PDB file of C-alpha atoms in Angstrom:
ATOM      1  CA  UNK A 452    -122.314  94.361  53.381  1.00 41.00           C
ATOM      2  CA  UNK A 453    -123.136  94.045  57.410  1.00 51.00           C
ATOM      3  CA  UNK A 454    -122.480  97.174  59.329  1.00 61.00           C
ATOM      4  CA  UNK A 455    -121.095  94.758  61.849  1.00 72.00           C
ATOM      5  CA  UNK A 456    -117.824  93.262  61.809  1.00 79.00           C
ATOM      6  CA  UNK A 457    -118.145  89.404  61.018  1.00 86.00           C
ATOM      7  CA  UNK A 458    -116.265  87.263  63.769  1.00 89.00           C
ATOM      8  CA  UNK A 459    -113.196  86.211  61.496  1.00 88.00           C
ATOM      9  CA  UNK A 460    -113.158  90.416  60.334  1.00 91.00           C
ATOM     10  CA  UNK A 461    -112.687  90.878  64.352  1.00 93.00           C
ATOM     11  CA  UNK A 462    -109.929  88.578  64.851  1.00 93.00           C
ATOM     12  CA  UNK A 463    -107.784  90.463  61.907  1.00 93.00           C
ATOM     13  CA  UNK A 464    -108.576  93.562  63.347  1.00 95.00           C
ATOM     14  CA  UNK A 465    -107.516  92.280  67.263  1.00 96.00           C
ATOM     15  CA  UNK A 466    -104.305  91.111  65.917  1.00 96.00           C
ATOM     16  CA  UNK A 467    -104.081  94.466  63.996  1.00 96.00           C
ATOM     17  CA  UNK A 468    -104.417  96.496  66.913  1.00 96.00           C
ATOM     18  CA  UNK A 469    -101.270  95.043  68.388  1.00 96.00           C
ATOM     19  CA  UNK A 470     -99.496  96.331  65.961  1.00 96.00           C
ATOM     20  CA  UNK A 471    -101.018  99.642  64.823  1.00 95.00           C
ATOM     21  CA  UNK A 472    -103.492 102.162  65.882  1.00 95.00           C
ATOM     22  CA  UNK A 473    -107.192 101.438  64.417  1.00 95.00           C
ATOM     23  CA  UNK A 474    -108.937 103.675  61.803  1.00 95.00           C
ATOM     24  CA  UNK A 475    -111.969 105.481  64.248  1.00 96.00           C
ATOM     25  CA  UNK A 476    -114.435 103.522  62.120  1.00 93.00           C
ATOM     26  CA  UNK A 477    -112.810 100.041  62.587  1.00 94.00           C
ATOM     27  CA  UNK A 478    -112.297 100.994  66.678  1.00 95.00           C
ATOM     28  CA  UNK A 479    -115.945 101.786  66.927  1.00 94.00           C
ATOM     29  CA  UNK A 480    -117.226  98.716  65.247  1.00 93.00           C
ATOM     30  CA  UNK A 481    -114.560  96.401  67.276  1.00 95.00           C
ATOM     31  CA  UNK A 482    -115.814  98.227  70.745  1.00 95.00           C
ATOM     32  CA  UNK A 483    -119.765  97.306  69.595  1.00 94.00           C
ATOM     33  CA  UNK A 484    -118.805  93.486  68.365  1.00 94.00           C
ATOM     34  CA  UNK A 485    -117.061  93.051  71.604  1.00 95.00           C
ATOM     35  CA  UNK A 486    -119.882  93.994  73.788  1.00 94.00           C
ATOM     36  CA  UNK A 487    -121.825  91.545  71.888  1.00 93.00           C
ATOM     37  CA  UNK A 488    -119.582  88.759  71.640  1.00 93.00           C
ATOM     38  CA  UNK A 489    -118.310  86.591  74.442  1.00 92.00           C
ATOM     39  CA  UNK A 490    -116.149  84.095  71.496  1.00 91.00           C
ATOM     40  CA  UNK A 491    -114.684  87.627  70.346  1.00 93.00           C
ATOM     41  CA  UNK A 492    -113.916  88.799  73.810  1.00 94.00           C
ATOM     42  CA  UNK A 493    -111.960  85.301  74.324  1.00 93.00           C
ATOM     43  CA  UNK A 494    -110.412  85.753  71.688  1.00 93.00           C
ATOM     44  CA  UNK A 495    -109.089  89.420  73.190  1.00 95.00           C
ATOM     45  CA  UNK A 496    -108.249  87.941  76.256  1.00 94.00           C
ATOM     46  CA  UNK A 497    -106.201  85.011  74.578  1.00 93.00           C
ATOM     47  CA  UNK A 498    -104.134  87.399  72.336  1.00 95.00           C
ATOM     48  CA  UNK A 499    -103.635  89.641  74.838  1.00 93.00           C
ATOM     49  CA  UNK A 500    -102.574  86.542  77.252  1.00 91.00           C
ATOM     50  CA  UNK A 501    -100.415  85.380  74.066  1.00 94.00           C
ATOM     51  CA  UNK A 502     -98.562  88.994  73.839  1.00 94.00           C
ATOM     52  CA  UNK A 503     -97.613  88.607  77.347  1.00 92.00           C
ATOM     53  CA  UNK A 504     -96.136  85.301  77.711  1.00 91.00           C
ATOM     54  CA  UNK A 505     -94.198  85.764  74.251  1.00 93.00           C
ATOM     55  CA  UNK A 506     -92.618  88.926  75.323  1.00 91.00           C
ATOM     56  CA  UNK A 507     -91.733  87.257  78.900  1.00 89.00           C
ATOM     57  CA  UNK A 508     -90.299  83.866  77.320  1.00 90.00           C
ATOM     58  CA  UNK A 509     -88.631  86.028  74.924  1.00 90.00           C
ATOM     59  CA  UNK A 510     -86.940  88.486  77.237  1.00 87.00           C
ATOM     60  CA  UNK A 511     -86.267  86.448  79.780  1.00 81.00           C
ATOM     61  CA  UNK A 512     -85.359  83.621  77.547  1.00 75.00           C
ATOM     62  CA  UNK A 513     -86.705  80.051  78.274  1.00 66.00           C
ATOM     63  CA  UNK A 514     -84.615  77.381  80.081  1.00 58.00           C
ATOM     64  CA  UNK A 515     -85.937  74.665  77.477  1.00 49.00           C
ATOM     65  CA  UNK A 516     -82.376  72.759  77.819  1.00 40.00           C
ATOM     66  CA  UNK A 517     -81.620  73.998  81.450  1.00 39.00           C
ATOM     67  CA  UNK A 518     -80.578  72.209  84.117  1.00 36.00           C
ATOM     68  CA  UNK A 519     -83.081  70.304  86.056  1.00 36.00           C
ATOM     69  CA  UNK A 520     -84.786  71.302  88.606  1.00 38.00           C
ATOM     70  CA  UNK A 521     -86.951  68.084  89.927  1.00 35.00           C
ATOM     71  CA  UNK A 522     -87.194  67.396  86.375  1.00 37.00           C
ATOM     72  CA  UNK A 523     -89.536  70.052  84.913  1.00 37.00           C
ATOM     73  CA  UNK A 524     -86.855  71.652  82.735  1.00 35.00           C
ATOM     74  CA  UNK A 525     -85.799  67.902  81.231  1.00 34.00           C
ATOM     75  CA  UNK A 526     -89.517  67.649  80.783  1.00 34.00           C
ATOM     76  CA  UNK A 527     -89.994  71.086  79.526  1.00 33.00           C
ATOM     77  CA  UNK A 528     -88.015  69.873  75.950  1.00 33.00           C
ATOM     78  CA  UNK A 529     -90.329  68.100  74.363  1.00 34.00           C
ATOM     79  CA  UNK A 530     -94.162  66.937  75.336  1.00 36.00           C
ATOM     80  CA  UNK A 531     -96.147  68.091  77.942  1.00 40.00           C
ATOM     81  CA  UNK A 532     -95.380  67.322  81.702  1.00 40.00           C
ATOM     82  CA  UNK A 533     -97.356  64.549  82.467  1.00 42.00           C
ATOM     83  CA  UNK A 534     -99.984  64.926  84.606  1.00 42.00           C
ATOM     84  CA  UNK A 535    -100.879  62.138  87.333  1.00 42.00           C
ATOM     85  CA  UNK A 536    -103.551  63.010  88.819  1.00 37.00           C
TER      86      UNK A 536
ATOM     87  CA  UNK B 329     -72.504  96.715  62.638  1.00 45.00           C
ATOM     88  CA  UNK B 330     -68.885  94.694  62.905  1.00 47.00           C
ATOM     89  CA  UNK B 331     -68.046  92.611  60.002  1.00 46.00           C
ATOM     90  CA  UNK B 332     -68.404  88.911  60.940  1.00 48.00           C
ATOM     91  CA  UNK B 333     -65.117  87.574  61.018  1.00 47.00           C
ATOM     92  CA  UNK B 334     -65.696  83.482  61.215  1.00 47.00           C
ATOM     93  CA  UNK B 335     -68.090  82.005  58.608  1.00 47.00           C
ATOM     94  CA  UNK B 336     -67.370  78.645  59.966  1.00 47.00           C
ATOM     95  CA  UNK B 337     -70.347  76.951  62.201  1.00 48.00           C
ATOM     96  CA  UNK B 338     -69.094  76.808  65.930  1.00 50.00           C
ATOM     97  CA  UNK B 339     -68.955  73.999  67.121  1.00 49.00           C
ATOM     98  CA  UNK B 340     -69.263  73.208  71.008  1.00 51.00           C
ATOM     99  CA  UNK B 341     -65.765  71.850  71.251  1.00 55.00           C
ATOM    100  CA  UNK B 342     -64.519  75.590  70.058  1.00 67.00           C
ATOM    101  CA  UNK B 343     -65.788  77.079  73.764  1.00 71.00           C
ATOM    102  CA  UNK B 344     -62.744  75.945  75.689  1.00 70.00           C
ATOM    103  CA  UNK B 345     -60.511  77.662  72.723  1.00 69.00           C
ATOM    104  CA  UNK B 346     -62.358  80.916  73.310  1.00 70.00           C
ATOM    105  CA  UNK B 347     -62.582  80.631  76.959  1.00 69.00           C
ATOM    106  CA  UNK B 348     -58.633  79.930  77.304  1.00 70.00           C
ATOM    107  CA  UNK B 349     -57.653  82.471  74.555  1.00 69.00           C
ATOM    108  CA  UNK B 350     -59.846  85.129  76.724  1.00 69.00           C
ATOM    109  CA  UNK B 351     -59.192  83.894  80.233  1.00 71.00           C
ATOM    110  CA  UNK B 352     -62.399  83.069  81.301  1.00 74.00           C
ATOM    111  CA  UNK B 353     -63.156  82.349  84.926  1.00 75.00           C
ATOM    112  CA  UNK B 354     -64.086  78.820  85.582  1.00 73.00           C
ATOM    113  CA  UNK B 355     -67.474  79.565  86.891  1.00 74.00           C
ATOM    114  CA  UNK B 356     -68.707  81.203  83.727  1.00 78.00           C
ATOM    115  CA  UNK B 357     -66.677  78.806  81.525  1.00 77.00           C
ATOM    116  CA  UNK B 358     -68.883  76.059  82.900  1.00 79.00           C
ATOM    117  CA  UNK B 359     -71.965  77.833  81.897  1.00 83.00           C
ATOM    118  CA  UNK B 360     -71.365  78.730  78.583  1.00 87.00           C
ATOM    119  CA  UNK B 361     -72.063  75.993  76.551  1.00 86.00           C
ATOM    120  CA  UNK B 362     -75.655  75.772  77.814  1.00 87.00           C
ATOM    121  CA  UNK B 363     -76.087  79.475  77.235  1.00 89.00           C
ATOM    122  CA  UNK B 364     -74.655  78.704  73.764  1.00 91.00           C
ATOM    123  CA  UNK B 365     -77.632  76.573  72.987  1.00 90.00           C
ATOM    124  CA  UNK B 366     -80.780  78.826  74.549  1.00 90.00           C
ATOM    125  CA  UNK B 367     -78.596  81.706  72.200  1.00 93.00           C
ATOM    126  CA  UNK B 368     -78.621  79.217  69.266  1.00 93.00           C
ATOM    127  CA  UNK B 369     -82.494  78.637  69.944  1.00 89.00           C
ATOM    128  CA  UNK B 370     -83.924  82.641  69.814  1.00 91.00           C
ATOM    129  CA  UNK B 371     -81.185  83.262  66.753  1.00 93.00           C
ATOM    130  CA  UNK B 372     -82.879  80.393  64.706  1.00 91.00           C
ATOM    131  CA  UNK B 373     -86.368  81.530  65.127  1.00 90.00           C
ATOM    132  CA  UNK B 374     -85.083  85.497  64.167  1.00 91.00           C
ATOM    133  CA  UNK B 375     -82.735  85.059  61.132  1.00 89.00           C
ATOM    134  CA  UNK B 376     -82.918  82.583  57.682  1.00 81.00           C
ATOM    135  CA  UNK B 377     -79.681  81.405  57.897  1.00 85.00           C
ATOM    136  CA  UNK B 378     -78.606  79.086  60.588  1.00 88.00           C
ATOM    137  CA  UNK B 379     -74.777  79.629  60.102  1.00 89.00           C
ATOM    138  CA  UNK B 380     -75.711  83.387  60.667  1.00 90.00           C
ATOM    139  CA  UNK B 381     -77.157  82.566  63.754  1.00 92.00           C
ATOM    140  CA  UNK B 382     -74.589  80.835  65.108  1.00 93.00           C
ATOM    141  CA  UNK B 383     -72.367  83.761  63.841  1.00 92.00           C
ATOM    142  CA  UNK B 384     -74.285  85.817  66.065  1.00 94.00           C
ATOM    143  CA  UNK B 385     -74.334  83.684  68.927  1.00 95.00           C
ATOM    144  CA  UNK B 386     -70.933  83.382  68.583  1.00 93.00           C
ATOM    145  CA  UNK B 387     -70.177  87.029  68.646  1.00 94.00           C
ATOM    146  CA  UNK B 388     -73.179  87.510  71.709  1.00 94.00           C
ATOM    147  CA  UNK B 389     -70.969  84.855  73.654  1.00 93.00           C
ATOM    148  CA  UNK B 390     -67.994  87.219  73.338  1.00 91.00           C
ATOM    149  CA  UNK B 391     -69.238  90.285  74.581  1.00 92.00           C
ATOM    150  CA  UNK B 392     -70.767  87.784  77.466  1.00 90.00           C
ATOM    151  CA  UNK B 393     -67.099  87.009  78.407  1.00 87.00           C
ATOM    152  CA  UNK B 394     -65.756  90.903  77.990  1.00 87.00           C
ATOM    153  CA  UNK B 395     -68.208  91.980  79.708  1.00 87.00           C
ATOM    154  CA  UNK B 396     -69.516  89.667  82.293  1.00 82.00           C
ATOM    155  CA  UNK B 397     -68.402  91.590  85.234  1.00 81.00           C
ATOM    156  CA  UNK B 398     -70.554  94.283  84.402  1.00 83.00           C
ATOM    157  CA  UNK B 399     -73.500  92.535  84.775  1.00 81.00           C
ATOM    158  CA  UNK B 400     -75.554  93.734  87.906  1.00 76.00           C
ATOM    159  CA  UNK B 401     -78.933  93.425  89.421  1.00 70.00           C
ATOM    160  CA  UNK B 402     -81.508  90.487  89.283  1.00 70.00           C
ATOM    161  CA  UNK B 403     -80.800  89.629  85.566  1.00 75.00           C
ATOM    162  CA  UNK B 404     -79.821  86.090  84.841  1.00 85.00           C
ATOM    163  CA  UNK B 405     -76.843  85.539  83.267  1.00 88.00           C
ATOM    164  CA  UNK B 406     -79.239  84.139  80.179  1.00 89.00           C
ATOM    165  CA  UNK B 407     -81.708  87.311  80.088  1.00 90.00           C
ATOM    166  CA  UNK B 408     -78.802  89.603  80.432  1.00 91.00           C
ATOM    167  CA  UNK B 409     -76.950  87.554  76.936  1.00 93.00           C
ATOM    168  CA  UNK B 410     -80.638  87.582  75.182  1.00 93.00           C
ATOM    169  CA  UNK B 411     -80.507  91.107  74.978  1.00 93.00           C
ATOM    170  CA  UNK B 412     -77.557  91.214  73.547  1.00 95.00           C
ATOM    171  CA  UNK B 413     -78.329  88.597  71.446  1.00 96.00           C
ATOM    172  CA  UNK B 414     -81.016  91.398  70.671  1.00 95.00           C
ATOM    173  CA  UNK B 415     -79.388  93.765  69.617  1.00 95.00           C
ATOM    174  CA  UNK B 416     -76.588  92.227  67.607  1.00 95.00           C
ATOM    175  CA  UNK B 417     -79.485  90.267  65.337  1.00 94.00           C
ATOM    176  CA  UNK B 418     -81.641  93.619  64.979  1.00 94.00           C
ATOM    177  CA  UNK B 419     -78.099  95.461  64.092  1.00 93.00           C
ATOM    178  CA  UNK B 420     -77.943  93.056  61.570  1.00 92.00           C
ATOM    179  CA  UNK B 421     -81.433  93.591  60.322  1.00 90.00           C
ATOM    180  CA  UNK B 422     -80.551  97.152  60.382  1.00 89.00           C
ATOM    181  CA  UNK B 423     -77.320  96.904  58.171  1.00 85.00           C
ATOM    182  CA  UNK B 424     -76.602  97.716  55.045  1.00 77.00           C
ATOM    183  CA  UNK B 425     -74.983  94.872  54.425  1.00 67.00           C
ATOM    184  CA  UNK B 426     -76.909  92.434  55.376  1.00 68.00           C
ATOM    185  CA  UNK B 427     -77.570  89.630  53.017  1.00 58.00           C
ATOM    186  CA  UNK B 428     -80.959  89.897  51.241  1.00 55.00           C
ATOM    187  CA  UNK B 429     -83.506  87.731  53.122  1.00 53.00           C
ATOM    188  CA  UNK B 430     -85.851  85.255  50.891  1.00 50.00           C
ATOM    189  CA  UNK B 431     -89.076  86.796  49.920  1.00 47.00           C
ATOM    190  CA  UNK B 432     -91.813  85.796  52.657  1.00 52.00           C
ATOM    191  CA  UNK B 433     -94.590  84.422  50.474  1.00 50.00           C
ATOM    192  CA  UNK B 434     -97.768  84.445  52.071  1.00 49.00           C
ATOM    193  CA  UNK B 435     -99.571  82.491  49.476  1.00 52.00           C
ATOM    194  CA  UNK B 436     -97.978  79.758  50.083  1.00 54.00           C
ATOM    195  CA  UNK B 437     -99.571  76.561  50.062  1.00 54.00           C
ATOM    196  CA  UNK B 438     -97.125  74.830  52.906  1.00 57.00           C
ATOM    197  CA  UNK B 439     -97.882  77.489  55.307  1.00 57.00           C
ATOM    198  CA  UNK B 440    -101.521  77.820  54.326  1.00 61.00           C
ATOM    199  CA  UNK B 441    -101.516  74.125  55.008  1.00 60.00           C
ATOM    200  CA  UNK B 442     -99.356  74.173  58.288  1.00 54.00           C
ATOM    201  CA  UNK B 443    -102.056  76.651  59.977  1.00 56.00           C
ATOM    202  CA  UNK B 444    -105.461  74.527  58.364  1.00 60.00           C
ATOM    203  CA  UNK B 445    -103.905  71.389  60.443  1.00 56.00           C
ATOM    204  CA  UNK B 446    -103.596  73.261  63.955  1.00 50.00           C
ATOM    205  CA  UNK B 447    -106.769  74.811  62.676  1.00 51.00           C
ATOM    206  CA  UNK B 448    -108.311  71.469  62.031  1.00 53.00           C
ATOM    207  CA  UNK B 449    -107.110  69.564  65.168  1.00 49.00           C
ATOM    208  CA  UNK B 450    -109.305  71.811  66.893  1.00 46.00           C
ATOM    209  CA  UNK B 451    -112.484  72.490  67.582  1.00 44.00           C
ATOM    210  CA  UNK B 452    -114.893  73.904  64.405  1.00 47.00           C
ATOM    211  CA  UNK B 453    -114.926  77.486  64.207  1.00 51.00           C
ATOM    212  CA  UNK B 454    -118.767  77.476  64.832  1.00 55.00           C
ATOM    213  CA  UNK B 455    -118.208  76.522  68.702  1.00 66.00           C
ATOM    214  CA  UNK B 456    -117.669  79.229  71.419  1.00 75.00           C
ATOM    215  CA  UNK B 457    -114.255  80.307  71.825  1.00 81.00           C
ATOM    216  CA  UNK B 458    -113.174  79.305  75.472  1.00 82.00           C
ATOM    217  CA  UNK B 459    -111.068  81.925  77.899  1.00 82.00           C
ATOM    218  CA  UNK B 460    -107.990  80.441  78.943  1.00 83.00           C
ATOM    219  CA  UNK B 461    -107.496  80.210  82.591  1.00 79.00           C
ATOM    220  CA  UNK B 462    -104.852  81.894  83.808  1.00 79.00           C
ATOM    221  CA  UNK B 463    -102.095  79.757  85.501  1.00 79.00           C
ATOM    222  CA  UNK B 464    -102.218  79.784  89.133  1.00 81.00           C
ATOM    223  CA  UNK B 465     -98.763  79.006  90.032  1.00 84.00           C
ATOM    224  CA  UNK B 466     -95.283  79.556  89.124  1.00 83.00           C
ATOM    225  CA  UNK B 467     -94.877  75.483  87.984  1.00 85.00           C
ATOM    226  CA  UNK B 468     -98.231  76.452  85.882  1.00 85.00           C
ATOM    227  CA  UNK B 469     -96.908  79.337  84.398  1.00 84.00           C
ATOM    228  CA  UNK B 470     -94.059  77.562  83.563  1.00 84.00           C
ATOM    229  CA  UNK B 471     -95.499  74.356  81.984  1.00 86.00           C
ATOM    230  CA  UNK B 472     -97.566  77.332  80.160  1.00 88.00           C
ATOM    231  CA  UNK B 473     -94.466  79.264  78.701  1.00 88.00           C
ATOM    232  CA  UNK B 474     -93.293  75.909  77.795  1.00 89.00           C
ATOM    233  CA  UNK B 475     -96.304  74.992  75.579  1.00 90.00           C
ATOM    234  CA  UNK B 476     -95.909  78.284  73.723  1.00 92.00           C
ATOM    235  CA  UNK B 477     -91.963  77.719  73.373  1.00 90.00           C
ATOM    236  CA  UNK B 478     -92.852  74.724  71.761  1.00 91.00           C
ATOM    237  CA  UNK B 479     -95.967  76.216  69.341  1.00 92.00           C
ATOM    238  CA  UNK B 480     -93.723  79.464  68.288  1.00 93.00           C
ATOM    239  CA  UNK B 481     -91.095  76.414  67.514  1.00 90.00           C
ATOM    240  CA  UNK B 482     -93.559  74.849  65.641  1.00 89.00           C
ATOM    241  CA  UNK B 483     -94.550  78.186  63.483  1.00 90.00           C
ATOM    242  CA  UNK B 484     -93.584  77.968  59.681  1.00 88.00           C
ATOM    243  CA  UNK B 485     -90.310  79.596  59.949  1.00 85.00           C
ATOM    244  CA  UNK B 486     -91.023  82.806  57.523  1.00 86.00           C
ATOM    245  CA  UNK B 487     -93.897  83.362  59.940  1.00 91.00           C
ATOM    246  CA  UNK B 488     -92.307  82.583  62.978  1.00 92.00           C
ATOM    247  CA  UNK B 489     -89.555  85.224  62.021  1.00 91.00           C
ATOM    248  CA  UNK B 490     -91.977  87.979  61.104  1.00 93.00           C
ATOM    249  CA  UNK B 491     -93.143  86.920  64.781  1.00 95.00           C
ATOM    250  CA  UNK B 492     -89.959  86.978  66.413  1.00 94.00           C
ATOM    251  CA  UNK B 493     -89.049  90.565  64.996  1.00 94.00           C
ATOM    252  CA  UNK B 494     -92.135  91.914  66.216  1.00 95.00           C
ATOM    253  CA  UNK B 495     -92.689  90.365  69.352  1.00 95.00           C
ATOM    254  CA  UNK B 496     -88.991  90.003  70.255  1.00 94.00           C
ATOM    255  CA  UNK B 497     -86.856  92.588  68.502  1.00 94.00           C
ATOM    256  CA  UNK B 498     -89.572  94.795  68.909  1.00 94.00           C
ATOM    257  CA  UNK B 499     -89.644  96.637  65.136  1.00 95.00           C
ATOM    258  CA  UNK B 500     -92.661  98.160  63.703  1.00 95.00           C
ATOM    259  CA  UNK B 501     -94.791  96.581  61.160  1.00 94.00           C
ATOM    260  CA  UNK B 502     -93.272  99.050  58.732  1.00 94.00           C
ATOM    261  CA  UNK B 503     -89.934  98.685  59.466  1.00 93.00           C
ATOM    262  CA  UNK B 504     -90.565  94.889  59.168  1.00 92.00           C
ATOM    263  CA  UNK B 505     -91.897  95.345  55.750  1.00 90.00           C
ATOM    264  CA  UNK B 506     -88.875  97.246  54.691  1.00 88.00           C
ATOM    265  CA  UNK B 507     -86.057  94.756  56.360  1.00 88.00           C
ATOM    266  CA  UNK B 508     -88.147  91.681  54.648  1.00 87.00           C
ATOM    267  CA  UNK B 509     -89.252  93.605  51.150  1.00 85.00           C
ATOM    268  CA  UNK B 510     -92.903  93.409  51.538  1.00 87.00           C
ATOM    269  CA  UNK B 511     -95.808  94.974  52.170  1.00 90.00           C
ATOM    270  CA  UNK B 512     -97.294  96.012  55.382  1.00 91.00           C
ATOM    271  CA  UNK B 513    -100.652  94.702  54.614  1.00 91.00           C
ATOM    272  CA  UNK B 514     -98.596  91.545  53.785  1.00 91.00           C
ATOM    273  CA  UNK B 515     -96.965  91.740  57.365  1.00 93.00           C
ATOM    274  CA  UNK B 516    -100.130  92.127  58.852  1.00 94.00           C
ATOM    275  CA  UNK B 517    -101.710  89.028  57.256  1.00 92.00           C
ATOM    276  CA  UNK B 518     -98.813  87.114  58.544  1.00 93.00           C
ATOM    277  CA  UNK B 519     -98.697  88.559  62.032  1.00 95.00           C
ATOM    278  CA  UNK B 520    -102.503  87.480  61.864  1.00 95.00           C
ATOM    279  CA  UNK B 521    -101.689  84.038  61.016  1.00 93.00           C
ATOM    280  CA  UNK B 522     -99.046  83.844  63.614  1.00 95.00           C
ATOM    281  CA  UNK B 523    -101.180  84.381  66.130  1.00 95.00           C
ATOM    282  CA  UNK B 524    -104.230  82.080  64.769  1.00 93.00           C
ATOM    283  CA  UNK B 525    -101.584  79.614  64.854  1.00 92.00           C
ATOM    284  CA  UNK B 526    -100.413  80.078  68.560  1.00 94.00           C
ATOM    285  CA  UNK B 527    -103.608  80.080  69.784  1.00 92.00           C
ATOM    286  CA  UNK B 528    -104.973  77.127  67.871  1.00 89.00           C
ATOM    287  CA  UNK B 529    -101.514  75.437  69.034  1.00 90.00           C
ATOM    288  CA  UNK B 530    -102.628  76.788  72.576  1.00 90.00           C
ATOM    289  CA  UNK B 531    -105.579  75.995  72.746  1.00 86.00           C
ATOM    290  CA  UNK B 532    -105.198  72.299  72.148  1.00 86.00           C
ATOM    291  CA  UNK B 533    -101.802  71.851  74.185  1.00 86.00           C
ATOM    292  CA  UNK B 534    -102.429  74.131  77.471  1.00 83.00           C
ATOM    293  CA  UNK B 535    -106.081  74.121  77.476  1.00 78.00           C
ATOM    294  CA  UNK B 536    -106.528  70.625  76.059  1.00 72.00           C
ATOM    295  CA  UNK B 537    -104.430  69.019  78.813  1.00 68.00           C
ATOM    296  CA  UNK B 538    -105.497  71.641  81.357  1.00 61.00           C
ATOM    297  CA  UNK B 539    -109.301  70.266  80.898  1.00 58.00           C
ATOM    298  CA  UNK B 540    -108.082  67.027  82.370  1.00 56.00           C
ATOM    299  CA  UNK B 541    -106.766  68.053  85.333  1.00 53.00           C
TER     300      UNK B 541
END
């Protein structure tokens, strides 16, 4: 067994730590993987950015069938805006 | 919690009933069959049973009408009704009475299945994971939130709930284990995927477009 987390044994514990507070062991080995790791640290960065925006378009509760303004809510339903540039 | 009195779906058409029977003012009247439908939209994606969340809505809508003149600050009249909405679905987690929710089976093969495809349509797991850049702007950050309306949307709906009741109604992994009768290891697994699956679902609809611009 490697002393070092594996990659997908990083991304369990990232989305664990949301949730619960980390065995010393586990916090340790995250802290050295990280500093070692740019994918890992992305994939920090991305959960963390994931976290946020949920709790926002939760709490605040998204206008997905609001009235349009210029068109982005309309647009907001379904696909993508379109970009034409 | 308040027994739930109607088990009938509402229907649109019954908002003018309820805002005549409790003498709503026309300004809120007017608003409260949109409101109905962003309710409708976070009850789906936090309770099994769609008649339930419209049961819910339904009684959210009337303590929106009782007590709209209480509202105050720089809520929206839409944040403000979400947390009630908030409270009256965890209070129903919370009962006793509840109705026993369907065993959330992680093994699965449809949901295994529904998270290999977002997997898939991405990149292989070999290539470095990319940051996301943050939006710069508000109409970024809202074409953002958009894209992850539309991925939590697009969740399997046990996981999606297990989601929601963290991430919205705010209840520890434990407690979510107890509500749903599993385990917490089991909850963690599917918070796991959840999150797998929103960023797989972001990364190919925010970043993927975001690349092009």
């Amino acid at each position: 067994m490697n002393w070092l987390h594996s990659c997908s044994r990083v991304e369990e514990l990232l989305s664990q730590r949301l949730d619960e507070p980390l065995a010393l062991g586990d916090r340790i080995r995250l802290h050295l993987h990280l500093s070692m790791c740019t994918s890992c640290r992305n994939i920090e960065q991305q959960l963390d950015s994931l976290t946020a925006l949920s709790a926002r378009l939760f709490v605040t509760g998204f206008d997905w069938v609001g009235p349009s303004e210029s068109g982005a809510s309309a647009r907001a339903i379904g696909a993508p805006p379109d970009r034409p540039t | 919690m308040k027994t739930l009195v109607s088990r009938a779906p509402i229907l649109t058409s019954t908002i003018p009933a309820l805002t005549t029977l409790l003498q709503v003012p026309p300004l809120l009247a007017g608003q409260l069959s949109l409101l109905q439908k962003q309710l409708l939209r976070h009850a789906r994606l936090a309770v099994y049973d769609h008649s339930l969340a419209e049961d819910l809505v339904q009684d959210t809508l009337v303590v929106v009408i009782q007590r709209h003149t209480e509202r105050r600050g720089e809520a929206s009249l839409l944040t403000w009704a979400v947390a009630i909405l908030r409270h009256k679905v965890a209070d129903w987690y919370r009962s006793p009475d509840r109705r026993r929710m369907l065993q959330v089976n992680v093994e699965d093969n449809d949901l295994d299945g529904a998270i290999e495809a977002l997997h898939n349509s991405n990149a292989s797991d070999s290539d470095p994971v990319p940051a996301w850049q943050q939006p710069e702007n508000r109409e970024e950050q809202r074409q953002m939130m958009s894209v992850l309306d539309r991925c939590i949307g697009c969740l399997p709906s046990q996981i999606g709930r297990v989601f929601v009741m963290r991430e919205w109604l705010g209840f520890e992994t434990t407690e979510i284990g107890e509500r749903l009768c599993i385990s917490q290891a089991h909850c963690r697994t599917i918070l796991h995927r959840a999150r797998m699956a929103l960023r797989a679902c972001m990364q190919r609809d925010w970043l993927g477009k975001a690349e092009h611009r």
